[in-house]
Coordinates of C-alpha atoms and ligand atoms in Angstrom, one line a residue:
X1 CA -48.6 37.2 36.6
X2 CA -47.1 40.4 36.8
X3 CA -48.3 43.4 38.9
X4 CA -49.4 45.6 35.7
X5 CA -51.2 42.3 34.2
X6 CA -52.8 41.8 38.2
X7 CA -53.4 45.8 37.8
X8 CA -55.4 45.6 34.6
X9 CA -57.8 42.7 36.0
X10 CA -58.3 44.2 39.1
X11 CA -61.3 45.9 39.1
X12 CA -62.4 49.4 41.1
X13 CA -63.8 49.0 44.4
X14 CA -67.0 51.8 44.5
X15 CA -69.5 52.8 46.3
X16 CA -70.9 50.5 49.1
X17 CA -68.7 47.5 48.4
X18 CA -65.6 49.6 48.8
X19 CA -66.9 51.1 52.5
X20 CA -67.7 47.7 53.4
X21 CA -64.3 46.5 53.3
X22 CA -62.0 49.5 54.5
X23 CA -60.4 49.6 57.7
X24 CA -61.8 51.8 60.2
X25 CA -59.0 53.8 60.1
X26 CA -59.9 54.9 56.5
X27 CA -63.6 55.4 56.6
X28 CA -63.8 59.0 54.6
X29 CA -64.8 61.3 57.1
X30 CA -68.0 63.5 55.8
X31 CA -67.3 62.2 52.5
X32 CA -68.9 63.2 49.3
X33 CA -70.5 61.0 46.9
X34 CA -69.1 61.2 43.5
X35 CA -71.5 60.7 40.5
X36 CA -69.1 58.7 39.0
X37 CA -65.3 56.8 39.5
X38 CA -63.0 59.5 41.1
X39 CA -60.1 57.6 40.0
X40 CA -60.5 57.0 36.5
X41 CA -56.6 59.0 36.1
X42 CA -54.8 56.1 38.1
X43 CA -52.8 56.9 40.6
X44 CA -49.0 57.4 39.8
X45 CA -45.5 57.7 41.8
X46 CA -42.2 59.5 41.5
X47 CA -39.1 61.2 42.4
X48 CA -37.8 58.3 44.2
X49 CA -35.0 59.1 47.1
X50 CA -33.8 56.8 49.4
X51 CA -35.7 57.6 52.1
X52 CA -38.4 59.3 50.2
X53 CA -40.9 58.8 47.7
X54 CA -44.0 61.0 45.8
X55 CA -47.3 59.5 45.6
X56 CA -50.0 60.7 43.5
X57 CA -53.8 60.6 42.1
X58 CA -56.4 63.2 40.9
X59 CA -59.8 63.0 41.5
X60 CA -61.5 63.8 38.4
X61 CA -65.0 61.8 38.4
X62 CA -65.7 63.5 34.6
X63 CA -62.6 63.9 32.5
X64 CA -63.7 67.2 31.3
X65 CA -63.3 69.7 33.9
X66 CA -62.8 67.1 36.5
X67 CA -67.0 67.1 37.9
X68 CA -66.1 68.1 41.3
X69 CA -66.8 71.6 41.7
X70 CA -65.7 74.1 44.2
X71 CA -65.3 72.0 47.3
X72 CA -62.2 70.5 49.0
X73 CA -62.6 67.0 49.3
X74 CA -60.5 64.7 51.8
X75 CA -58.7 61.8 50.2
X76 CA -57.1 59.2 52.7
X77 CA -53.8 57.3 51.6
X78 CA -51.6 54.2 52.8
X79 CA -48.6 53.0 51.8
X80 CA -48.0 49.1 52.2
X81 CA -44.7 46.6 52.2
X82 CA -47.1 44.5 51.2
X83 CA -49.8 44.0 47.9
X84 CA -52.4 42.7 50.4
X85 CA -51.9 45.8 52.5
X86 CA -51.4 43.7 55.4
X87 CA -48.3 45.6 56.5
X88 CA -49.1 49.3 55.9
X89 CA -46.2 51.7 57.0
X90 CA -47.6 55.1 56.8
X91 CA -50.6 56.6 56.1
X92 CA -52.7 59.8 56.3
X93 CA -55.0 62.5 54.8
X94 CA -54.4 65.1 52.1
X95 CA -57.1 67.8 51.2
X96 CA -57.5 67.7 47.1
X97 CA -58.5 71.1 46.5
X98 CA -60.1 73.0 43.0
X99 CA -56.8 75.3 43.2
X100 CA -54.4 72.5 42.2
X101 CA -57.7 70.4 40.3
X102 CA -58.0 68.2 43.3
X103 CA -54.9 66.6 42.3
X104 CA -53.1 64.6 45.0
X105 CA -49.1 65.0 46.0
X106 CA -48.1 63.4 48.6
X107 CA -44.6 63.4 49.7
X108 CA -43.7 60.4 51.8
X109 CA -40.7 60.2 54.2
X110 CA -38.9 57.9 56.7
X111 CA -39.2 54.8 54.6
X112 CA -36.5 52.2 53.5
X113 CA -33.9 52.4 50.6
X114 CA -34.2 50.5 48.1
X115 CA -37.5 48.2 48.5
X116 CA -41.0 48.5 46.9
X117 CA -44.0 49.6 48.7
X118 CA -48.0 49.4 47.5
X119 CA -49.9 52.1 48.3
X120 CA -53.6 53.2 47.4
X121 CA -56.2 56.1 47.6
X122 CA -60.1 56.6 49.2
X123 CA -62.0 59.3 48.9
X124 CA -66.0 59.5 49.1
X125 CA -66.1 55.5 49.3
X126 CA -64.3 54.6 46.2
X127 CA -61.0 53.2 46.0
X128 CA -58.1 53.7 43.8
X129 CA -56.4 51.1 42.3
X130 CA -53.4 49.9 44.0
X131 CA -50.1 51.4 42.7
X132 CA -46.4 49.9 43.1
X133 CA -43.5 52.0 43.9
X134 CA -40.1 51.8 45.0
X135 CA -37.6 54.0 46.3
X136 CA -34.2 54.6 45.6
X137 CA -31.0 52.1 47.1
X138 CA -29.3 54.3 49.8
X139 CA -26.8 56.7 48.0
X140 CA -23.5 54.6 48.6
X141 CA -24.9 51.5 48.8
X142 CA -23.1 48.5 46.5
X143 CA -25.6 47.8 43.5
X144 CA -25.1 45.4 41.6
X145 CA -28.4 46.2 38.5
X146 CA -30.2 48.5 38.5
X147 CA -33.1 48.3 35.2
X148 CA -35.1 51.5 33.6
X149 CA -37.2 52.1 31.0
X150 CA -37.2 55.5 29.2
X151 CA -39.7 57.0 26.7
X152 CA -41.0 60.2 25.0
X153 CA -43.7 61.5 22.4
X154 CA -47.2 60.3 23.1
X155 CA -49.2 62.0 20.4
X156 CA -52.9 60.2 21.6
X157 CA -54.4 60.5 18.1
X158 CA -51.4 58.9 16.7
X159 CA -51.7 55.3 17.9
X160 CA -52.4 53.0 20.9
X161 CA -50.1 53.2 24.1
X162 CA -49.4 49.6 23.7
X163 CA -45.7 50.2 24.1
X164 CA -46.7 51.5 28.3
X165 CA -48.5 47.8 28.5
X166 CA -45.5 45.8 27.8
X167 CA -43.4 48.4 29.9
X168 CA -45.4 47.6 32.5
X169 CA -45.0 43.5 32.4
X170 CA -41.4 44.0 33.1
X171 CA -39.0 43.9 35.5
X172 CA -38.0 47.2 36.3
X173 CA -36.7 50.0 38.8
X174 CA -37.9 53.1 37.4
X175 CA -39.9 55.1 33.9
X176 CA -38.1 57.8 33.1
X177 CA -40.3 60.3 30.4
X178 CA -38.6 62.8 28.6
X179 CA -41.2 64.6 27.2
X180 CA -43.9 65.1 24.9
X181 CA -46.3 63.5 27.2
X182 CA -48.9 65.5 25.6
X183 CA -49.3 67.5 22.4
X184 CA -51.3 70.6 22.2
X185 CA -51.7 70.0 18.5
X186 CA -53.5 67.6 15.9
X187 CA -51.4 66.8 13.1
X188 CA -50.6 63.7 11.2
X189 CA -52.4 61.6 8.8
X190 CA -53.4 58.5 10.3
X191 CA -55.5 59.3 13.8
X192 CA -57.0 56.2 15.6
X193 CA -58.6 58.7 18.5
X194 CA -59.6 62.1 19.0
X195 CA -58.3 65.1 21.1
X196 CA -61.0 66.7 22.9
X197 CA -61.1 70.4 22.6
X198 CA -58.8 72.8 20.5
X199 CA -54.7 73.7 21.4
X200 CA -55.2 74.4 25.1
X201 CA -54.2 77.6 26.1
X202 CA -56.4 77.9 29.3
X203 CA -55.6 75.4 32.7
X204 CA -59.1 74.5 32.4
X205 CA -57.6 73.3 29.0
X206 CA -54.8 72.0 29.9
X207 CA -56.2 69.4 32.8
X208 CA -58.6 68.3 30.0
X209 CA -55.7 67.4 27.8
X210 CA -53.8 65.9 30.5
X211 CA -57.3 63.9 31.7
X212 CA -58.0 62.5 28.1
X213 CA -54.1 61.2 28.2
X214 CA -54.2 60.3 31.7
X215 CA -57.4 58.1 31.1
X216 CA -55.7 55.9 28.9
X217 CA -55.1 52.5 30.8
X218 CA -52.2 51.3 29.2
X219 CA -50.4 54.7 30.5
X220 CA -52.4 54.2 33.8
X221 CA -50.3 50.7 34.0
X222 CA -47.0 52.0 33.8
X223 CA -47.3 54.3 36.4
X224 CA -48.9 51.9 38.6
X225 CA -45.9 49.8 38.4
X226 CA -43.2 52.0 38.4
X227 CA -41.9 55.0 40.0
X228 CA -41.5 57.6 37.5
X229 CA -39.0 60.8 36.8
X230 CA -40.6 63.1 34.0
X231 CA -39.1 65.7 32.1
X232 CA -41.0 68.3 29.7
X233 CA -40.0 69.3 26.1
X234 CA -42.4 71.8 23.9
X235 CA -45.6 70.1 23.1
X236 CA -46.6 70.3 27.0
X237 CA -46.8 74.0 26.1
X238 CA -45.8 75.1 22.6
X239 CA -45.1 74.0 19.6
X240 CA -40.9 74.8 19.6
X241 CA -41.4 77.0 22.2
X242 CA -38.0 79.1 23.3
X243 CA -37.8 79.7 26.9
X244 CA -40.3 83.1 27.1
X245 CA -41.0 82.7 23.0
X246 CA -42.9 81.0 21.1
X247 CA -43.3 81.1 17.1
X248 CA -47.0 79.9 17.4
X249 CA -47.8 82.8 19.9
X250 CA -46.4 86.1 19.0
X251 CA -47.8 87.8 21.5
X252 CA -45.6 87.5 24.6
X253 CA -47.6 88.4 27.4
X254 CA -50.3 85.7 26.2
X255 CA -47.8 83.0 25.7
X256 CA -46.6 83.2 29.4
X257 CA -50.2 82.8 30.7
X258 CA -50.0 79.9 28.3
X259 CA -46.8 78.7 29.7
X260 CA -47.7 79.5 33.2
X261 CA -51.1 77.4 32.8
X262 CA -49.4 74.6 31.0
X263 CA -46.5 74.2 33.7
X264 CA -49.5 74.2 36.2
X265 CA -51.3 72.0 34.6
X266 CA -48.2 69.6 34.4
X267 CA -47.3 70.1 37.8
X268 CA -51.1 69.0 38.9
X269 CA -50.5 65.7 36.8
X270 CA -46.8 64.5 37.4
X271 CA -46.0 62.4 40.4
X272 CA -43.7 65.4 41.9
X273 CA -43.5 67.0 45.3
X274 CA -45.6 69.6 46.8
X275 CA -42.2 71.7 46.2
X276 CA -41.6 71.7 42.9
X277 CA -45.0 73.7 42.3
X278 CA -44.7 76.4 40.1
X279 CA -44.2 80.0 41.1
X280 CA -45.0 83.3 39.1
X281 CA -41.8 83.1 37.1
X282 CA -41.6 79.5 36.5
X283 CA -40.5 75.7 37.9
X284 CA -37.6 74.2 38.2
X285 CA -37.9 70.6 36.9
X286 CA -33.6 69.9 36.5
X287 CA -32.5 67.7 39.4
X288 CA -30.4 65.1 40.0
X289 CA -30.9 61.6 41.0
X290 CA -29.0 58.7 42.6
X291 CA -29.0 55.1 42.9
X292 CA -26.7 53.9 44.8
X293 CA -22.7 53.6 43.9
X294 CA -24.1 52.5 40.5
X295 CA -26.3 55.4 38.8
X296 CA -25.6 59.2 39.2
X297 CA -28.6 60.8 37.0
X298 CA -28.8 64.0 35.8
X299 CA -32.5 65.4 34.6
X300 CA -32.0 68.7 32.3
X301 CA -34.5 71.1 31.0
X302 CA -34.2 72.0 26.9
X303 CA -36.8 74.4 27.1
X304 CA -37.6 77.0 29.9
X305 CA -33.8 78.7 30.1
X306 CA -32.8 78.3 26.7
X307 CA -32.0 81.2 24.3
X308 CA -34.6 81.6 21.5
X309 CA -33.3 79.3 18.0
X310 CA -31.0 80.8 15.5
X311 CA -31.2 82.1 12.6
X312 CA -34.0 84.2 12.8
X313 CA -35.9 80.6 13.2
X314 CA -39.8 80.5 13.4
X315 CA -42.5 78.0 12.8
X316 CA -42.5 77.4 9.3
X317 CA -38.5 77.3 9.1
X318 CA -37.5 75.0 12.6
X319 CA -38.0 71.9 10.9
X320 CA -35.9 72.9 7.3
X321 CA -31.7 72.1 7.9
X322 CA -30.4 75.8 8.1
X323 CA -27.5 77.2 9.3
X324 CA -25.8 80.7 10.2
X325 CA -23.3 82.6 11.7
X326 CA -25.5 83.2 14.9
X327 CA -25.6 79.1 15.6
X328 CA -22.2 78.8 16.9
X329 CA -22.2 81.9 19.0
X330 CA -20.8 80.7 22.6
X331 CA -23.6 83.7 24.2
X332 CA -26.2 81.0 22.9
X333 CA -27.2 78.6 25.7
X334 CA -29.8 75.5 26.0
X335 CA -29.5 75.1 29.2
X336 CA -29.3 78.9 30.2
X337 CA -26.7 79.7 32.5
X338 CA -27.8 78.9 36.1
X339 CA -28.4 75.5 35.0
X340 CA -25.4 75.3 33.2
X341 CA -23.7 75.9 36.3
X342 CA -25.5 73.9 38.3
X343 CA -24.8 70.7 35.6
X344 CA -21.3 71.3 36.2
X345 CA -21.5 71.6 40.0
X346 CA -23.4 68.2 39.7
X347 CA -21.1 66.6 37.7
X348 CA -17.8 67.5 39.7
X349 CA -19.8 65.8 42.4
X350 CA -20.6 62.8 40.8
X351 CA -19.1 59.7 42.0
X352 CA -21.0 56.7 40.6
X353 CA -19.9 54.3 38.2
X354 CA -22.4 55.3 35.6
X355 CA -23.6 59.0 34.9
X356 CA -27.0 59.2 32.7
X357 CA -27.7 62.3 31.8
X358 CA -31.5 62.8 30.7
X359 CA -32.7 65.3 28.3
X360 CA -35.3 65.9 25.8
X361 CA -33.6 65.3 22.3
X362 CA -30.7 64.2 20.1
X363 CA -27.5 65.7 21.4
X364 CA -25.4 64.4 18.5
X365 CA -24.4 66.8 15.4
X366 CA -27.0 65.8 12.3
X367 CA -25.6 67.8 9.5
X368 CA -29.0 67.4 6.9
X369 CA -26.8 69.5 4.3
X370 CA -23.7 68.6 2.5
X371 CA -20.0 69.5 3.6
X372 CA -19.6 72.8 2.3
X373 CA -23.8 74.1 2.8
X374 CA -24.4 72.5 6.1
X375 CA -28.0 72.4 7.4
X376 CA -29.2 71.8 11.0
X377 CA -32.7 71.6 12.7
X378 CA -32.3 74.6 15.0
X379 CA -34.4 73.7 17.6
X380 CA -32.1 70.8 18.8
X381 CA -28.7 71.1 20.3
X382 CA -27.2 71.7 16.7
X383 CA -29.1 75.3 17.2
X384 CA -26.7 75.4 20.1
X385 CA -23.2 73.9 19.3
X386 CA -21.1 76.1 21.6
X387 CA -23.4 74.8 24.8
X388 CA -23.4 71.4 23.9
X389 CA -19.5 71.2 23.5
X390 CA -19.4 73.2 27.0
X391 CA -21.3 70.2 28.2
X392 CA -19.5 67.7 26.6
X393 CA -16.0 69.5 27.8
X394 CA -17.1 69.1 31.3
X395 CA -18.0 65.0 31.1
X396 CA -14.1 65.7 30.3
X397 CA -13.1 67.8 32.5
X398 CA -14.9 66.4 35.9
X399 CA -13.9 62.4 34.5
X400 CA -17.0 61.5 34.9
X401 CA -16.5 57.4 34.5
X402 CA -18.9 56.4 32.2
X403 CA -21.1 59.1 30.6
X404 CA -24.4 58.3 29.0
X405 CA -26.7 60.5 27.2
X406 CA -30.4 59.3 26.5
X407 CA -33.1 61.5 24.5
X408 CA -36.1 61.5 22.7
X409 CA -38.0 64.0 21.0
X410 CA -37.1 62.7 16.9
X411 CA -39.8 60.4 17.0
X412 CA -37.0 57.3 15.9
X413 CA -34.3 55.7 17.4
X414 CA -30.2 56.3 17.4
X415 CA -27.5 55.7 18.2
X416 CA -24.2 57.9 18.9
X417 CA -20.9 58.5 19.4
X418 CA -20.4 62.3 21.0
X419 CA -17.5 63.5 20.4
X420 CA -16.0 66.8 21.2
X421 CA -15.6 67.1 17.6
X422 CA -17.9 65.5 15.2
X423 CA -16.0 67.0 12.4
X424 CA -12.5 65.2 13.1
X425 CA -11.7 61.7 14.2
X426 CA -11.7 62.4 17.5
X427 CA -12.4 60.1 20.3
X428 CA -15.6 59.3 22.0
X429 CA -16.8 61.5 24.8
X430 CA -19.7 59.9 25.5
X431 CA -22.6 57.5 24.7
X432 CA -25.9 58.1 23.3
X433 CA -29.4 56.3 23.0
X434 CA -32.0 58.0 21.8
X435 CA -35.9 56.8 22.1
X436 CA -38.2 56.7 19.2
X437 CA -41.9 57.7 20.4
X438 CA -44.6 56.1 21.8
X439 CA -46.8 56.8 19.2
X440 CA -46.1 60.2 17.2
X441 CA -45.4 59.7 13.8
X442 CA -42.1 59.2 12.8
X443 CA -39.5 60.4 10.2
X444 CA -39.1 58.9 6.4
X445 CA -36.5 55.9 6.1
X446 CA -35.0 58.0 3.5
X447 CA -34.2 60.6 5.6
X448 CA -33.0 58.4 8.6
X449 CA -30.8 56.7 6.0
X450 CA -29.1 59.8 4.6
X451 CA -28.8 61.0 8.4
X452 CA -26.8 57.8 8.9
X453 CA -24.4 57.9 5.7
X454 CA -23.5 61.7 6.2
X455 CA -22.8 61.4 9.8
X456 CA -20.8 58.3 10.6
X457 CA -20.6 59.2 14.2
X458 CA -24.5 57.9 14.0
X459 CA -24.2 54.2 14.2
X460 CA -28.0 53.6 14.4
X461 CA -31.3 55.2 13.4
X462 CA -34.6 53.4 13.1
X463 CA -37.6 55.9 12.2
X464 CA -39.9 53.5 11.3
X465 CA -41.2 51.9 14.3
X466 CA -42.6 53.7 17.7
X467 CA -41.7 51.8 21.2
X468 CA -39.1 52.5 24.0
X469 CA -35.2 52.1 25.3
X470 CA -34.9 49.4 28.2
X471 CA -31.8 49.9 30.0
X472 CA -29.8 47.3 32.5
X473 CA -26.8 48.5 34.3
X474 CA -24.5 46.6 36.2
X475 CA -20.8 47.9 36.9
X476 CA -19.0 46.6 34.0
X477 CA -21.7 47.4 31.4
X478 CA -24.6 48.9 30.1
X479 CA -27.5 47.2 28.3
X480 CA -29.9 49.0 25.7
X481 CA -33.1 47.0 24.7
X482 CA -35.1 48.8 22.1
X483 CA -38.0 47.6 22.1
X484 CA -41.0 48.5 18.9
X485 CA -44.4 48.1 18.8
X486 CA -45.6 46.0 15.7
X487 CA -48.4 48.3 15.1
X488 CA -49.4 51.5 16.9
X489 CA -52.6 51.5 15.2
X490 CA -53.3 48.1 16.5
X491 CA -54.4 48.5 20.2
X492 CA -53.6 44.9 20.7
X493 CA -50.0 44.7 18.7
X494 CA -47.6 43.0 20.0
X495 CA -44.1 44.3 20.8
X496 CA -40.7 43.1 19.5
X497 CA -36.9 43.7 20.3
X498 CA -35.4 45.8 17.0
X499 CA -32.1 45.7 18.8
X500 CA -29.8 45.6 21.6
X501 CA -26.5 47.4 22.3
X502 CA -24.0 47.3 25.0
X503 CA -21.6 49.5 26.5
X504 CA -18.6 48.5 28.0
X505 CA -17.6 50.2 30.9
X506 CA -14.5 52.5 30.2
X507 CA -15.1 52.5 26.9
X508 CA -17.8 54.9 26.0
X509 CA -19.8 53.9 22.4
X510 CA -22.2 51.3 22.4
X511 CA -21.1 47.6 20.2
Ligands
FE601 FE1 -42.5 64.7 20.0
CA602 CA1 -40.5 67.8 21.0

């Protein structure tokens, strides 16, 4: 049995039973009583370092507005090499508070590369359930595999998170999310669920949004098992939102209180440290990550820094193929330029035999016109050509070994050779995988099958089915798994393998 099957049948230790059992150590001190489960978000872990590792849970005994109140209420953790918690390694106490929604980060130092640890949560005489982690190998350390999952898109009404279960049965080392991970809007045709409330604008809003997701137990598994790394793309905040813009909110000084409660909100919920809080002007979520001699990985940010789309773009026009004389302006940035910078520093540093760099959407060229009347959607990196070959120029320049690029965003799968010019024959820069969503509804085959004949540096596309990209490195090559769910609608479907690819290392493109 795997942990996230063990995790689904264990039940919640409450009330009486839990007290019963703890060890004396951990008896809440002047605890309160919740009227309800204080745990019913899971508990979650990220940002894995090799000495280091985030631990996190909220306590939110109602999922609307949490149920707690006004007080500060003491939560006690331990962190385990063990499931049993017979060996426990640290532990301590963390105040959840109502200024951060009593959510729960705890930052964890002095452990041991590369091993998995269990750890758990108490608070008012219930118990969490018991989450998994693991940290990262020490930085030069010989790896010979290292396996991740990545994902993006989870519109709730949409379908089932039955592609998190089956993530969760496997064997890997690390989630990484890419964004999505909610949506402030309903749309779509088909909705198996319902979003609670309107488009958050609010934080109150926002951590009910987050709650409703978070309360989903196939979600709740995944991060139980794994650690995670999370990146955000619009629909935490905005609808194509542009760095201080947003075409759904013309008003700019109410769309950054929406953007500074929706960056709160996601810090409250993401298993990040107590650092990467937000601050008046914003939060830096771009990092990099490393895994021994095998994995360099670099987390970006499409949205925050980026210059607003071209074109004179707004909501009704981001999703029609358009193009201008503005798009290929070298002053327009998706990264902005301190993070453009610092992507550059990070590559010239990068020394391992794989480089993944994570962002939020497809990075290769998708020409939806003809030859002579082009058309691009502007809000992805074809809104921003000029940046994209600067990025591309320095996997180049810095020869980085074996560059990989992994997305999501298009709700469907790809597949692509970036090249410093799509236009010409030239060679291939880098790969590229791209995830098709969890759930979110997907584009027309039609569409995904003229995408494919008019740009023959795509070599896959698959818009049909939802699911994730499992990924298994070792030094001479790169696996990708996709992996589809049968039926999203179907909280019980099974999932299925549309594919796998490999890349060889040295020879970037995937066979
Ligand atoms: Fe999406
Ligand atoms: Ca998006």
């Amino acid at each position: 049995m795997t942990f996230g099957m063990r995790l689904r049948r264990r039940g919640l230790l409450l009330g009486s039973a839990a007290s019963a059992t703890v060890a004396p150590a951990l008896v809440a001190r002047a605890a309160p009583s919740f009227r309800d489960d204080p745990f019913k978000l899971g508990v979650a872990s990220g940002c894995p370092r090799p000495d280091s590792i985030v631990l996190w849970t909220r306590l939110a005994p109602e999922l609307q507005g949490g149920g707690i109140g006004d007080e500060a209420v003491p939560v006690d953790w331990e962190l385990a090499e063990d499931e049993a918690f017979s060996r426990i390694v640290k532990r301590g106490q963390h105040m959840a508070t109502p200024a951060l929604a009593h959510s729960v980060h705890v930052h964890v130092r002095g452990l041991e590369p590369g091993r998995w640890y269990w750890y758990r949560f108490r608070a008012g005489g219930a118990q969490s359930p018991v989450g998994r982690t693991r940290t990262a190998p020490a930085s030069r350390a010989q790896l010979d595999r290292f396996r991740f999952a990545f994902a993006s898109c989870q519109q709730y009404e949409h379908g089932y998170f039955t592609a998190y279960r089956h993530m969760a049965a496997r064997a890997l080392d690390l989630v990484i999310h890419l964004g999505d991970y909610i949506y402030e809007l309903s749309w779509g045709r088909h909705h198996v669920r319902r979003h609670t409330g309107a488009i958050p604008t609010t934080l109150g809003e926002f951590r009910d949004r987050y709650a409703l997701y978070r309360s989903d137990p196939d979600l709740q598994a995944a991060h139980a098992a794994f650690p995670w790394l999370a990146i955000w793309d619009d629909h935490e905040v905005a609808d194509d939102y542009a760095n201080d813009h947003s075409p759904r909110n013309r008003d700019a000084t109410f769309f950054l209180s929406v953007r500074r409660a929706a960056y709160q909100a996601w810090f409250e919920h993401m298993p990040v440290p107590p650092s990467m809080a937000p601050t008046a002007s914003g939060m830096r979520i771009h990092d990099r990550y490393q895994f021994g001699d095998l994995l360099d990985l670099m987390l970006l940010d499409d949205r925050q820094y980026r210059t607003p789309q071209a074109c004179g773009t707004d909501s009704r026009t981001t999703r029609r193929a358009m193009d201008c004389t503005d798009r290929t302006s070298p002053s327009r940035s998706l990264l902005g330029e301190a993070q453009e910078a610092w992507l550059d520093e990070s590559l010239a540093a990068s020394r391992a035999r794989w480089t993944v760099i994570a962002q939020q959407t497809l990075m290769a060229e998708l020409n939806r016109g003809t030859t002579d009347q082009p058309g691009f959607n502007l809000d992805r990196w074809d809104g921003y050509p000029a940046a994209r070959q600067r990025l591309l120029d320095g996997l180049v320049k810095h020869r980085i070994a074996n560059p990989v690029v992994i997305g999501g965003d298009v709700h469907s799968f790809w597949v692509s050779d970036l090249k410093r010019d799509f236009a010409a024959n030239g060679s291939v820069v880098a790969t590229e995988f791209v995830c098709s969503s969890i759930t979110s509804e997907g584009p027309s085959a039609e569409s995904v099958r003229r995408a494919l004949q008019a740009n023959p540096h795509l070599k896959y596309g698959n818009g049909e089915k939802r699911g994730y990209v499992a990924i298994e490195l070792t030094g001479g090559s790169l696996a990708a798994h996709f992996e589809a769910v049968d039926d999203v609608r179907d909280p019980q479907s099974g999932v299925h393998r549309l594919k796998s690819f490999t890349v060889e290392s040295g020879k970037p493109g995937a066979l």
